[in-house]
GROMACS .gro file of C-alpha atoms in nm:
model
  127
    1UNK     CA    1  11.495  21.153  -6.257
    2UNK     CA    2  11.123  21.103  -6.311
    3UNK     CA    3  10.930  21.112  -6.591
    4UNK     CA    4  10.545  21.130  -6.637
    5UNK     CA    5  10.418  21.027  -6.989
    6UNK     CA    6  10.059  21.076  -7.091
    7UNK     CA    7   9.831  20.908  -7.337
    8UNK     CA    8   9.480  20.848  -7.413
    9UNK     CA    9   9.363  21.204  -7.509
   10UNK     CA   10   9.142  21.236  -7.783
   11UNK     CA   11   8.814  21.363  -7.931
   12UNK     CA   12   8.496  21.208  -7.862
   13UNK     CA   13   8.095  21.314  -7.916
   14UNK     CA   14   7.903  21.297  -7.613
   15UNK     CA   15   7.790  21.046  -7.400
   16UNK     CA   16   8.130  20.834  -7.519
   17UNK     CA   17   8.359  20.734  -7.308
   18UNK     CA   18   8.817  20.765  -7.302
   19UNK     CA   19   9.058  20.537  -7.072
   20UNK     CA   20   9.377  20.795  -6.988
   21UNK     CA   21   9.671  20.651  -6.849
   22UNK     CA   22  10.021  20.745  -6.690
   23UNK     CA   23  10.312  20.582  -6.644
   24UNK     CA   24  10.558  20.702  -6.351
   25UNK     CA   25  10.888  20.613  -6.390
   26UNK     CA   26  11.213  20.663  -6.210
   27UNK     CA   27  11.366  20.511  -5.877
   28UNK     CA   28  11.050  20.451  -5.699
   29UNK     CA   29  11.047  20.422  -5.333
   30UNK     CA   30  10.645  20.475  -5.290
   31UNK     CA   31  10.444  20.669  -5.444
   32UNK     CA   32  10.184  20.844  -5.187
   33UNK     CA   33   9.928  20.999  -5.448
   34UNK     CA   34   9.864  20.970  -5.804
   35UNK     CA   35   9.564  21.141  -5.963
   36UNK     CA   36   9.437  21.353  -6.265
   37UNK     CA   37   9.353  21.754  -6.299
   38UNK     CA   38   9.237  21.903  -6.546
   39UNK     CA   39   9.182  22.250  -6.696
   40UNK     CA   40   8.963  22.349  -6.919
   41UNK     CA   41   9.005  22.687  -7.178
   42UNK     CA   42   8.985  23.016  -6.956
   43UNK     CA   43   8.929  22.839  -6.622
   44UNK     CA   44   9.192  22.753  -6.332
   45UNK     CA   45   9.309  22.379  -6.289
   46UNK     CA   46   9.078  22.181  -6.107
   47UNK     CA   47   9.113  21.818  -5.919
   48UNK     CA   48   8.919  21.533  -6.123
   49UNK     CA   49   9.026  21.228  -5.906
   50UNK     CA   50   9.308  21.090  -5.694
   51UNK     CA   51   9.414  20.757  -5.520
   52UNK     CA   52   9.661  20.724  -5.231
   53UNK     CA   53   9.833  20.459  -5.149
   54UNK     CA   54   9.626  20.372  -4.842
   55UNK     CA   55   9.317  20.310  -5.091
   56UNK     CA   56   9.183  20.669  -4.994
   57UNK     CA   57   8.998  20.782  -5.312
   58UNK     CA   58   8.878  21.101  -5.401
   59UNK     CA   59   8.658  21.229  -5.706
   60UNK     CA   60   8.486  21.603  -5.793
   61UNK     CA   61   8.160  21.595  -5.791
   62UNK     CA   62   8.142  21.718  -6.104
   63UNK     CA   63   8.285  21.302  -6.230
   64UNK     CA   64   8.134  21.066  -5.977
   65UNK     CA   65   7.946  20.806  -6.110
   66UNK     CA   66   8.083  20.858  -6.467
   67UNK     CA   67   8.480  20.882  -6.409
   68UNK     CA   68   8.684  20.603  -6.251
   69UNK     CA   69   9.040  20.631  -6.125
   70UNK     CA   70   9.271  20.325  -6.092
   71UNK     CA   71   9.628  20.274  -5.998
   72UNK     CA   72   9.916  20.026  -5.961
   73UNK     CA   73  10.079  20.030  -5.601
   74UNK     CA   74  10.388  19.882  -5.650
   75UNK     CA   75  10.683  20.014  -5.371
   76UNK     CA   76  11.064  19.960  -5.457
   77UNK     CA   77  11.009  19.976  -5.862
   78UNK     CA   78  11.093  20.157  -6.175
   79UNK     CA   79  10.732  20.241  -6.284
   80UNK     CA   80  10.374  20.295  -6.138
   81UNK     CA   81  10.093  20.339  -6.362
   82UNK     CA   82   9.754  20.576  -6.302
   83UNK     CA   83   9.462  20.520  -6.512
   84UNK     CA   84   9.111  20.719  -6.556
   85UNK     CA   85   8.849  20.571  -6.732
   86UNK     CA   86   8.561  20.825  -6.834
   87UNK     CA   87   8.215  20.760  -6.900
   88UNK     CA   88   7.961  20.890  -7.021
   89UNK     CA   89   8.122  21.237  -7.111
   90UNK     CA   90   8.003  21.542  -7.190
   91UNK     CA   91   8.132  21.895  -7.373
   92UNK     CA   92   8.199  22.060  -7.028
   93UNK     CA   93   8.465  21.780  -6.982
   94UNK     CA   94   8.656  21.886  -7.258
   95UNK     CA   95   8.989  22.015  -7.053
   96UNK     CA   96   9.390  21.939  -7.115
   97UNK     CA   97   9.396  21.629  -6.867
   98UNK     CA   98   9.748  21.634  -6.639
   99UNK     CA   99   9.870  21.349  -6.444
  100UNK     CA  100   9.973  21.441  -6.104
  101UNK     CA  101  10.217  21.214  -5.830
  102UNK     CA  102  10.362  21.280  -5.486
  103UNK     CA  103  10.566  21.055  -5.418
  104UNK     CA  104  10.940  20.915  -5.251
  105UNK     CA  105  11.219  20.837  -5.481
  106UNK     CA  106  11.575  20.690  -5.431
  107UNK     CA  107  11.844  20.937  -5.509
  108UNK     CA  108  12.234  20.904  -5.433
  109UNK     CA  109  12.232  20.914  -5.079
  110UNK     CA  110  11.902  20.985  -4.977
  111UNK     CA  111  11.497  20.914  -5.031
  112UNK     CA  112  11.373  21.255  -5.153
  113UNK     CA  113  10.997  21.348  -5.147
  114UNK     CA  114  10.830  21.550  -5.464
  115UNK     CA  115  10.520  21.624  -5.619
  116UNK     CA  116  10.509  21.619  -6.084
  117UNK     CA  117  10.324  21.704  -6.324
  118UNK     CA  118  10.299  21.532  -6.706
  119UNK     CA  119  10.305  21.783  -7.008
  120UNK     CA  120   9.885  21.732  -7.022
  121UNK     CA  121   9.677  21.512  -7.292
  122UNK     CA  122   9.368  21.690  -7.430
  123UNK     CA  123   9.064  21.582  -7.410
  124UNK     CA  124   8.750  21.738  -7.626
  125UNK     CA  125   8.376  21.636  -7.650
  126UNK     CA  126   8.187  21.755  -7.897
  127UNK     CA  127   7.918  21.681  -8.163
   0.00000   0.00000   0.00000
């Protein structure tokens, strides 16, 4: 089984900055991508940043130079942890945050491949 779990949502006022983090756990064999989406009231969900485990990392453009992703890349282990530390934020940013994996996991017989989703942390900036 594997469980996402959120934290680090909040409200802030412009121009202030929020660390979200994730922690993955379950029978980790490797975990190929970990990242953040968000979406915001009456839009579709949108990618904010992700890492693979190669050191490939991607941001939208909408974040670079104020967001900053960061991730443990532990193989063979029980839990991986994805953090995103945002600067400088503005009221546009305000979105439910979701954590995202893809990743290989040990089951009974077999590694199985699969992509998850956390439940979503909220984030809101406003004055």
């Amino acid at each position: 089984q594997v469980q996402l779990v959120e934290s680090g949502g909040g409200t802030v006022q412009p121009g202030e900055s929020l660390t979200l983090s994730c922690v993955v756990s379950g029978k980790i064999f490797e975990i190929h991508v970990m990242g953040w989406y968000r979406q915001a009231p009456g839009k579709e969900r949108e990618l904010v940043a992700t890492s693979n485990s190669d050191g490939t990392i991607n941001y939208a453009d909408s974040v670079k130079g104020r967001f900053s992703i960061s991730r443990d890349n532990a193989k063979h282990t029980a839990k991986n942890t994805v953090n995103l530390q945002m600067n400088t934020l503005k009221p546009e940013d305000t979105a439910v945050y979701y954590c995202y994996t893809m990743g290989t996991y040990y089951a009974i017989t077999h590694l199985e491949s699969r992509e998850d989703w956390g439940p979503g942390t909220l984030v809101t900036v406003s004055s």
